PDB file of C-alpha atoms and ligand atoms in Angstrom:
ATOM      1  CA  MET P   1     120.034 237.029  51.267  1.00 93.00           C
ATOM      2  CA  ILE P   2     117.770 239.805  50.214  1.00 97.00           C
ATOM      3  CA  VAL P   3     118.374 243.130  52.214  1.00 97.00           C
ATOM      4  CA  LEU P   4     115.105 245.367  52.604  1.00 98.00           C
ATOM      5  CA  LYS P   5     115.549 248.990  52.766  1.00 98.00           C
ATOM      6  CA  SER P   6     114.231 251.466  55.236  1.00 98.00           C
ATOM      7  CA  LYS P   7     112.149 254.574  54.095  1.00 98.00           C
ATOM      8  CA  ARG P   8     115.250 256.965  54.941  1.00 98.00           C
ATOM      9  CA  GLU P   9     117.582 254.620  52.776  1.00 98.00           C
ATOM     10  CA  ILE P  10     115.080 254.611  49.906  1.00 98.00           C
ATOM     11  CA  GLU P  11     114.976 258.146  49.952  1.00 98.00           C
ATOM     12  CA  GLY P  12     118.776 258.637  49.737  1.00 98.00           C
ATOM     13  CA  MET P  13     118.600 256.418  46.793  1.00 98.00           C
ATOM     14  CA  ARG P  14     115.825 258.629  45.465  1.00 98.00           C
ATOM     15  CA  LEU P  15     118.211 261.402  45.544  1.00 98.00           C
ATOM     16  CA  ALA P  16     121.058 259.627  43.785  1.00 98.00           C
ATOM     17  CA  GLY P  17     118.242 258.481  41.181  1.00 98.00           C
ATOM     18  CA  GLY P  18     116.947 262.306  40.726  1.00 98.00           C
ATOM     19  CA  ILE P  19     120.766 263.153  39.746  1.00 98.00           C
ATOM     20  CA  LEU P  20     120.924 259.995  37.379  1.00 98.00           C
ATOM     21  CA  ALA P  21     117.587 261.205  35.812  1.00 99.00           C
ATOM     22  CA  SER P  22     118.825 264.519  35.187  1.00 98.00           C
ATOM     23  CA  CYS P  23     121.972 263.431  33.621  1.00 99.00           C
ATOM     24  CA  HIS P  24     120.145 261.221  31.172  1.00 98.00           C
ATOM     25  CA  LYS P  25     117.860 264.151  30.268  1.00 98.00           C
ATOM     26  CA  GLU P  26     121.057 266.273  29.488  1.00 98.00           C
ATOM     27  CA  ILE P  27     122.369 263.703  27.303  1.00 98.00           C
ATOM     28  CA  SER P  28     119.258 263.403  25.491  1.00 98.00           C
ATOM     29  CA  LYS P  29     119.970 266.910  24.374  1.00 98.00           C
ATOM     30  CA  ILE P  30     123.624 266.610  23.305  1.00 98.00           C
ATOM     31  CA  ILE P  31     123.636 263.259  21.793  1.00 98.00           C
ATOM     32  CA  LYS P  32     123.616 263.643  17.852  1.00 98.00           C
ATOM     33  CA  PRO P  33     125.605 262.686  14.956  1.00 98.00           C
ATOM     34  CA  GLY P  34     129.388 263.710  15.181  1.00 98.00           C
ATOM     35  CA  ILE P  35     129.713 263.356  19.005  1.00 98.00           C
ATOM     36  CA  THR P  36     131.812 260.239  20.639  1.00 99.00           C
ATOM     37  CA  THR P  37     130.897 258.254  23.464  1.00 99.00           C
ATOM     38  CA  MET P  38     133.923 259.406  25.067  1.00 99.00           C
ATOM     39  CA  GLU P  39     132.831 263.006  24.958  1.00 99.00           C
ATOM     40  CA  ILE P  40     129.342 261.517  26.703  1.00 99.00           C
ATOM     41  CA  ASN P  41     131.399 259.875  29.295  1.00 99.00           C
ATOM     42  CA  SER P  42     133.417 262.798  30.218  1.00 99.00           C
ATOM     43  CA  PHE P  43     130.299 265.008  30.073  1.00 99.00           C
ATOM     44  CA  VAL P  44     128.713 262.467  32.787  1.00 99.00           C
ATOM     45  CA  GLU P  45     131.929 262.735  34.750  1.00 98.00           C
ATOM     46  CA  GLU P  46     131.658 266.527  35.088  1.00 99.00           C
ATOM     47  CA  PHE P  47     128.118 266.464  35.601  1.00 99.00           C
ATOM     48  CA  LEU P  48     128.188 264.252  38.437  1.00 99.00           C
ATOM     49  CA  LYS P  49     130.952 266.180  39.877  1.00 98.00           C
ATOM     50  CA  GLU P  50     129.157 269.114  39.916  1.00 98.00           C
ATOM     51  CA  LYS P  51     126.081 267.397  41.680  1.00 98.00           C
ATOM     52  CA  GLY P  52     128.545 266.037  44.467  1.00 99.00           C
ATOM     53  CA  ALA P  53     127.906 262.569  43.413  1.00 99.00           C
ATOM     54  CA  THR P  54     130.580 260.032  41.883  1.00 98.00           C
ATOM     55  CA  PRO P  55     130.281 257.238  39.046  1.00 99.00           C
ATOM     56  CA  GLU P  56     129.913 254.064  40.868  1.00 98.00           C
ATOM     57  CA  GLN P  57     131.015 251.846  37.929  1.00 98.00           C
ATOM     58  CA  LYS P  58     134.355 253.172  37.692  1.00 98.00           C
ATOM     59  CA  GLY P  59     136.785 251.063  39.255  1.00 98.00           C
ATOM     60  CA  TYR P  60     133.934 248.362  39.758  1.00 98.00           C
ATOM     61  CA  ARG P  61     135.719 245.243  39.421  1.00 98.00           C
ATOM     62  CA  ASP P  62     138.072 246.974  37.712  1.00 98.00           C
ATOM     63  CA  TYR P  63     135.885 248.411  35.027  1.00 98.00           C
ATOM     64  CA  PRO P  64     137.724 251.432  33.374  1.00 98.00           C
ATOM     65  CA  TYR P  65     134.686 253.981  32.658  1.00 98.00           C
ATOM     66  CA  ALA P  66     132.005 256.039  34.495  1.00 99.00           C
ATOM     67  CA  THR P  67     129.571 254.789  31.799  1.00 99.00           C
ATOM     68  CA  CYS P  68     128.811 251.839  29.474  1.00 99.00           C
ATOM     69  CA  ALA P  69     128.186 252.925  25.978  1.00 99.00           C
ATOM     70  CA  SER P  70     126.941 250.214  23.650  1.00 99.00           C
ATOM     71  CA  ILE P  71     126.536 250.481  20.335  1.00 99.00           C
ATOM     72  CA  ASN P  72     124.120 248.991  17.456  1.00 99.00           C
ATOM     73  CA  ASP P  73     124.752 244.997  18.118  1.00 99.00           C
ATOM     74  CA  GLU P  74     126.675 245.508  21.413  1.00 99.00           C
ATOM     75  CA  ILE P  75     124.064 244.528  24.421  1.00 99.00           C
ATOM     76  CA  CYS P  76     125.739 245.945  27.328  1.00 99.00           C
ATOM     77  CA  HIS P  77     128.863 247.128  28.888  1.00 98.00           C
ATOM     78  CA  GLY P  78     130.479 248.930  25.775  1.00 99.00           C
ATOM     79  CA  PHE P  79     133.358 250.652  26.463  1.00 98.00           C
ATOM     80  CA  PRO P  80     133.278 254.422  25.664  1.00 99.00           C
ATOM     81  CA  ARG P  81     135.554 255.250  22.705  1.00 98.00           C
ATOM     82  CA  GLU P  82     136.702 258.122  20.165  1.00 98.00           C
ATOM     83  CA  GLU P  83     134.567 257.292  17.110  1.00 97.00           C
ATOM     84  CA  GLN P  84     132.056 259.741  16.053  1.00 98.00           C
ATOM     85  CA  LEU P  85     128.310 258.317  16.123  1.00 98.00           C
ATOM     86  CA  ARG P  86     126.427 258.426  13.036  1.00 98.00           C
ATOM     87  CA  THR P  87     122.777 258.885  11.982  1.00 98.00           C
ATOM     88  CA  GLY P  88     121.104 255.828  12.409  1.00 98.00           C
ATOM     89  CA  ASP P  89     123.049 254.385  15.130  1.00 99.00           C
ATOM     90  CA  ILE P  90     121.495 253.486  18.585  1.00 99.00           C
ATOM     91  CA  VAL P  91     123.428 253.864  21.652  1.00 99.00           C
ATOM     92  CA  THR P  92     122.587 252.476  25.248  1.00 99.00           C
ATOM     93  CA  ILE P  93     124.256 254.638  28.180  1.00 99.00           C
ATOM     94  CA  ASP P  94     124.105 253.081  31.371  1.00 99.00           C
ATOM     95  CA  MET P  95     125.301 254.165  34.669  1.00 99.00           C
ATOM     96  CA  VAL P  96     125.262 253.968  38.238  1.00 99.00           C
ATOM     97  CA  VAL P  97     125.199 257.092  40.624  1.00 98.00           C
ATOM     98  CA  ASN P  98     126.461 257.199  44.050  1.00 98.00           C
ATOM     99  CA  TYR P  99     125.476 260.075  46.119  1.00 98.00           C
ATOM    100  CA  ASN P 100     126.103 259.972  50.066  1.00 98.00           C
ATOM    101  CA  GLY P 101     126.834 256.527  49.662  1.00 98.00           C
ATOM    102  CA  ALA P 102     123.375 255.625  48.203  1.00 98.00           C
ATOM    103  CA  LEU P 103     123.145 254.073  44.511  1.00 98.00           C
ATOM    104  CA  ALA P 104     120.759 254.108  41.530  1.00 98.00           C
ATOM    105  CA  ASP P 105     121.292 252.476  38.394  1.00 99.00           C
ATOM    106  CA  SER P 106     119.720 253.477  35.014  1.00 99.00           C
ATOM    107  CA  ALA P 107     120.251 252.848  31.339  1.00 99.00           C
ATOM    108  CA  TRP P 108     118.526 254.383  28.366  1.00 99.00           C
ATOM    109  CA  THR P 109     118.759 253.823  24.574  1.00 99.00           C
ATOM    110  CA  TYR P 110     119.155 256.964  22.377  1.00 98.00           C
ATOM    111  CA  ALA P 111     118.709 257.183  18.815  1.00 98.00           C
ATOM    112  CA  ILE P 112     121.007 259.020  16.776  1.00 98.00           C
ATOM    113  CA  GLY P 113     119.296 260.983  14.114  1.00 98.00           C
ATOM    114  CA  GLN P 114     116.738 259.340  12.114  1.00 98.00           C
ATOM    115  CA  ILE P 115     116.532 255.743  12.600  1.00 98.00           C
ATOM    116  CA  PRO P 116     115.079 252.620  10.317  1.00 98.00           C
ATOM    117  CA  ASN P 117     111.306 252.181  11.445  1.00 98.00           C
ATOM    118  CA  GLU P 118     112.085 248.712  12.657  1.00 98.00           C
ATOM    119  CA  ILE P 119     114.846 249.964  15.116  1.00 98.00           C
ATOM    120  CA  GLU P 120     112.694 252.427  16.012  1.00 98.00           C
ATOM    121  CA  ASN P 121     110.022 249.942  16.871  1.00 98.00           C
ATOM    122  CA  LEU P 122     112.567 248.004  19.109  1.00 99.00           C
ATOM    123  CA  LEU P 123     113.309 250.732  21.327  1.00 98.00           C
ATOM    124  CA  LYS P 124     109.507 251.320  21.916  1.00 98.00           C
ATOM    125  CA  ILE P 125     108.703 247.711  22.646  1.00 99.00           C
ATOM    126  CA  THR P 126     111.875 247.514  24.941  1.00 99.00           C
ATOM    127  CA  GLU P 127     110.975 250.852  27.068  1.00 98.00           C
ATOM    128  CA  GLU P 128     107.218 249.675  27.235  1.00 98.00           C
ATOM    129  CA  ALA P 129     108.871 245.915  28.415  1.00 99.00           C
ATOM    130  CA  LEU P 130     110.537 247.836  31.196  1.00 99.00           C
ATOM    131  CA  TYR P 131     106.913 249.242  32.409  1.00 98.00           C
ATOM    132  CA  ILE P 132     105.432 246.107  31.892  1.00 98.00           C
ATOM    133  CA  GLY P 133     107.873 244.762  34.295  1.00 99.00           C
ATOM    134  CA  ILE P 134     107.643 247.828  36.727  1.00 99.00           C
ATOM    135  CA  ASN P 135     103.694 246.985  36.784  1.00 98.00           C
ATOM    136  CA  GLN P 136     104.192 243.407  37.955  1.00 98.00           C
ATOM    137  CA  SER P 137     106.575 244.639  40.800  1.00 98.00           C
ATOM    138  CA  HIS P 138     104.202 244.889  43.731  1.00 98.00           C
ATOM    139  CA  ILE P 139     103.418 243.125  47.133  1.00 98.00           C
ATOM    140  CA  GLY P 140     101.803 239.760  46.668  1.00 96.00           C
ATOM    141  CA  ASN P 141     103.633 238.886  43.403  1.00 98.00           C
ATOM    142  CA  ARG P 142     107.132 237.130  42.800  1.00 98.00           C
ATOM    143  CA  ILE P 143     109.964 237.930  40.984  1.00 98.00           C
ATOM    144  CA  GLY P 144     109.225 235.626  38.110  1.00 98.00           C
ATOM    145  CA  ASP P 145     106.330 237.353  37.552  1.00 98.00           C
ATOM    146  CA  ILE P 146     108.145 240.582  36.181  1.00 99.00           C
ATOM    147  CA  GLY P 147     110.209 238.164  34.136  1.00 99.00           C
ATOM    148  CA  TYR P 148     107.380 236.343  32.646  1.00 98.00           C
ATOM    149  CA  ALA P 149     105.519 239.607  31.489  1.00 99.00           C
ATOM    150  CA  ILE P 150     108.471 240.940  29.907  1.00 99.00           C
ATOM    151  CA  GLN P 151     109.272 237.925  28.156  1.00 99.00           C
ATOM    152  CA  GLN P 152     105.679 237.352  26.747  1.00 98.00           C
ATOM    153  CA  TYR P 153     105.431 241.155  25.592  1.00 99.00           C
ATOM    154  CA  ALA P 154     108.972 241.112  23.739  1.00 99.00           C
ATOM    155  CA  GLU P 155     108.204 237.480  22.275  1.00 98.00           C
ATOM    156  CA  GLU P 156     104.627 238.438  20.987  1.00 98.00           C
ATOM    157  CA  LYS P 157     106.219 241.264  19.230  1.00 98.00           C
ATOM    158  CA  GLY P 158     108.710 239.168  17.165  1.00 98.00           C
ATOM    159  CA  PHE P 159     111.889 239.920  19.469  1.00 98.00           C
ATOM    160  CA  SER P 160     114.579 238.160  21.601  1.00 99.00           C
ATOM    161  CA  VAL P 161     114.949 238.439  25.600  1.00 99.00           C
ATOM    162  CA  VAL P 162     119.070 238.325  26.359  1.00 99.00           C
ATOM    163  CA  ARG P 163     119.211 235.850  29.454  1.00 98.00           C
ATOM    164  CA  GLU P 164     122.728 236.343  30.553  1.00 98.00           C
ATOM    165  CA  PHE P 165     122.282 239.802  31.984  1.00 98.00           C
ATOM    166  CA  VAL P 166     119.517 240.216  34.378  1.00 98.00           C
ATOM    167  CA  GLY P 167     118.256 242.913  36.809  1.00 99.00           C
ATOM    168  CA  HIS P 168     119.548 242.802  40.500  1.00 98.00           C
ATOM    169  CA  GLY P 169     119.068 244.352  43.905  1.00 98.00           C
ATOM    170  CA  ILE P 170     120.922 247.370  44.606  1.00 98.00           C
ATOM    171  CA  GLY P 171     121.668 249.440  47.616  1.00 94.00           C
ATOM    172  CA  SER P 172     125.239 250.251  49.152  1.00 90.00           C
ATOM    173  CA  ALA P 173     126.610 247.792  46.430  1.00 96.00           C
ATOM    174  CA  ILE P 174     125.594 247.601  42.707  1.00 98.00           C
ATOM    175  CA  HIS P 175     124.721 244.032  42.722  1.00 98.00           C
ATOM    176  CA  GLU P 176     122.726 242.452  45.455  1.00 98.00           C
ATOM    177  CA  LYS P 177     119.924 239.705  45.500  1.00 98.00           C
ATOM    178  CA  PRO P 178     117.356 239.352  44.110  1.00 98.00           C
ATOM    179  CA  ASN P 179     118.498 238.608  40.652  1.00 98.00           C
ATOM    180  CA  VAL P 180     115.485 239.653  38.454  1.00 99.00           C
ATOM    181  CA  PRO P 181     115.617 237.797  34.993  1.00 98.00           C
ATOM    182  CA  HIS P 182     113.837 239.305  32.098  1.00 98.00           C
ATOM    183  CA  PHE P 183     112.212 235.752  31.311  1.00 98.00           C
ATOM    184  CA  GLY P 184     111.003 233.149  33.119  1.00 98.00           C
ATOM    185  CA  LEU P 185     107.733 231.693  35.057  1.00 98.00           C
ATOM    186  CA  GLN P 186     104.675 233.161  36.532  1.00 98.00           C
ATOM    187  CA  GLY P 187     104.740 232.297  40.398  1.00 98.00           C
ATOM    188  CA  LYS P 188     108.372 231.482  40.825  1.00 98.00           C
ATOM    189  CA  GLY P 189     111.389 233.194  42.357  1.00 98.00           C
ATOM    190  CA  PRO P 190     111.096 234.944  45.651  1.00 98.00           C
ATOM    191  CA  ARG P 191     108.125 237.169  46.798  1.00 98.00           C
ATOM    192  CA  ILE P 192     108.262 240.808  46.164  1.00 98.00           C
ATOM    193  CA  LYS P 193     108.035 242.270  49.511  1.00 98.00           C
ATOM    194  CA  GLU P 194     108.019 245.960  50.907  1.00 98.00           C
ATOM    195  CA  GLY P 195     111.559 247.507  51.272  1.00 98.00           C
ATOM    196  CA  MET P 196     113.006 245.327  48.155  1.00 98.00           C
ATOM    197  CA  VAL P 197     114.866 247.872  45.844  1.00 98.00           C
ATOM    198  CA  PHE P 198     116.075 246.712  42.601  1.00 99.00           C
ATOM    199  CA  THR P 199     116.884 247.193  38.902  1.00 99.00           C
ATOM    200  CA  ILE P 200     114.624 245.945  35.829  1.00 99.00           C
ATOM    201  CA  GLU P 201     116.766 246.230  32.877  1.00 99.00           C
ATOM    202  CA  PRO P 202     115.627 244.209  29.846  1.00 99.00           C
ATOM    203  CA  MET P 203     117.869 243.868  26.581  1.00 99.00           C
ATOM    204  CA  ILE P 204     115.862 243.090  24.029  1.00 99.00           C
ATOM    205  CA  ASN P 205     117.256 242.087  20.544  1.00 99.00           C
ATOM    206  CA  LEU P 206     115.987 242.252  16.917  1.00 98.00           C
ATOM    207  CA  GLY P 207     117.273 238.945  15.891  1.00 98.00           C
ATOM    208  CA  GLY P 208     118.254 235.952  18.167  1.00 98.00           C
ATOM    209  CA  ASN P 209     119.185 236.135  21.725  1.00 98.00           C
ATOM    210  CA  GLY P 210     122.787 234.505  21.235  1.00 98.00           C
ATOM    211  CA  ILE P 211     125.431 236.591  22.739  1.00 98.00           C
ATOM    212  CA  ARG P 212     129.124 236.683  22.259  1.00 98.00           C
ATOM    213  CA  MET P 213     131.965 238.449  24.649  1.00 98.00           C
ATOM    214  CA  ASP P 214     134.438 240.698  23.006  1.00 98.00           C
ATOM    215  CA  GLY P 215     138.212 240.474  24.000  1.00 98.00           C
ATOM    216  CA  ASN P 216     137.990 243.166  26.625  1.00 98.00           C
ATOM    217  CA  GLY P 217     136.169 240.483  28.879  1.00 98.00           C
ATOM    218  CA  TRP P 218     133.404 243.209  29.203  1.00 98.00           C
ATOM    219  CA  THR P 219     131.254 243.792  26.376  1.00 98.00           C
ATOM    220  CA  ALA P 220     128.485 241.515  24.913  1.00 99.00           C
ATOM    221  CA  ARG P 221     127.127 241.841  21.485  1.00 98.00           C
ATOM    222  CA  THR P 222     124.615 239.700  19.518  1.00 99.00           C
ATOM    223  CA  ILE P 223     125.855 236.936  17.314  1.00 98.00           C
ATOM    224  CA  ASP P 224     123.632 237.718  14.583  1.00 98.00           C
ATOM    225  CA  GLY P 225     124.882 241.290  14.476  1.00 98.00           C
ATOM    226  CA  LYS P 226     121.236 242.809  15.060  1.00 99.00           C
ATOM    227  CA  TYR P 227     120.602 245.476  16.829  1.00 99.00           C
ATOM    228  CA  SER P 228     120.019 245.405  20.680  1.00 99.00           C
ATOM    229  CA  ALA P 229     118.357 247.821  23.074  1.00 99.00           C
ATOM    230  CA  GLN P 230     117.950 248.635  26.985  1.00 99.00           C
ATOM    231  CA  TYR P 231     116.040 250.391  29.142  1.00 99.00           C
ATOM    232  CA  GLU P 232     116.705 250.264  32.926  1.00 99.00           C
ATOM    233  CA  HIS P 233     114.846 251.767  36.248  1.00 99.00           C
ATOM    234  CA  THR P 234     115.823 251.536  39.622  1.00 99.00           C
ATOM    235  CA  ILE P 235     112.683 250.781  41.623  1.00 99.00           C
ATOM    236  CA  ALA P 236     111.778 250.395  45.325  1.00 99.00           C
ATOM    237  CA  ILE P 237     108.477 248.481  46.549  1.00 98.00           C
ATOM    238  CA  THR P 238     106.148 250.001  48.832  1.00 98.00           C
ATOM    239  CA  LYS P 239     102.866 249.338  50.287  1.00 98.00           C
ATOM    240  CA  ASP P 240     101.049 251.364  47.597  1.00 97.00           C
ATOM    241  CA  GLY P 241     103.303 249.731  44.610  1.00 98.00           C
ATOM    242  CA  PRO P 242     106.526 250.452  42.941  1.00 98.00           C
ATOM    243  CA  ILE P 243     108.099 253.605  42.830  1.00 98.00           C
ATOM    244  CA  ILE P 244     110.780 254.624  40.285  1.00 98.00           C
ATOM    245  CA  LEU P 245     113.659 256.038  41.590  1.00 98.00           C
ATOM    246  CA  THR P 246     115.365 257.054  38.437  1.00 99.00           C
ATOM    247  CA  ALA P 247     112.163 258.416  36.823  1.00 98.00           C
ATOM    248  CA  GLN P 248     113.197 261.285  34.140  1.00 98.00           C
ATOM    249  CA  ASN P 249     109.642 263.057  34.432  1.00 90.00           C
ATOM    250  CA  ARG P 250     109.349 264.374  37.765  1.00 68.00           C
TER     251      ARG P 250
HETATM  252  N1  MF3 R 301     124.865 249.339  35.445  1.00 76.25           N
HETATM  253  C1  MF3 R 301     125.195 248.133  35.383  1.00 76.25           C
HETATM  254  C2  MF3 R 301     124.073 247.133  35.555  1.00 76.25           C
HETATM  255  O1  MF3 R 301     122.683 247.696  34.935  1.00 76.25           O
HETATM  256  C3  MF3 R 301     126.365 247.622  35.836  1.00 76.25           C
HETATM  257  C4  MF3 R 301     127.623 247.271  35.048  1.00 76.25           C
HETATM  258  S1  MF3 R 301     128.753 247.097  36.175  1.00 76.25           S
HETATM  259  C5  MF3 R 301     130.084 247.841  35.106  1.00 76.25           C
HETATM  260  O2  MF3 R 301     124.271 245.932  36.129  1.00 76.25           O
HETATM  261  F1  MF3 R 301     130.969 247.742  35.968  1.00 76.25           F
HETATM  262  F2  MF3 R 301     130.126 247.197  34.016  1.00 76.25           F
HETATM  263  F3  MF3 R 301     129.840 249.067  35.397  1.00 76.25           F
HETATM  264 CO1   CO R 302     122.766 249.908  34.900  1.00 76.25          CO
END
């Protein structure tokens, strides 16, 4: 069942999204060679506490941390750790913020120092793919239109789309219906309706889309060891189109 949200519920999620967006903006200032993802994780915990918010991922299905921090060939759900980031690394920081019971979810890939052009391009295309998906998210379209557009764009640029992890409805729980794949067919899937709130979070790989799970049961990485990037926003569907609840530019 897809739970549609009231204007009031969406307003609550927008407040959570605002805190999350400002947290990402702060991360972008401190993330550099020498810092560890555990330090970033601690920074996030402290930042959210100051804002009166909580990290919803911590304890979710026994996930142990406030953030996921996925480095280089890690696709998603990397564990924060005590290892210094180095020039040329890329790191995806993903978190879900709970503010007064309303949730928002957003991931961002950061470049550490100077990175090769090829990886720079991977980041750029992945971010663009997210916005291409958001542009498809309006009443009259179906969920499949989002994935179709993202897949077309990413593959045309020579990259591949991860299949095993998808966007999702979100509200008072992290994962609700509908599933929002980042690949698929036009005109397929549920109709997009006013009051839907869901994430779009394409994971795009430089090489092939094959994944392998780490022994920790959480972290997914590319089989070929090539880099993977991800950008994620939480969006709400209104009569006037999608609103990005986790937008960083407001
Ligand atoms: N933020 C993740 C997502 O985009 C949720 C991860 S669940 C966790 O779907 F437990 F790993 F945190
Ligand atoms: Co997320």
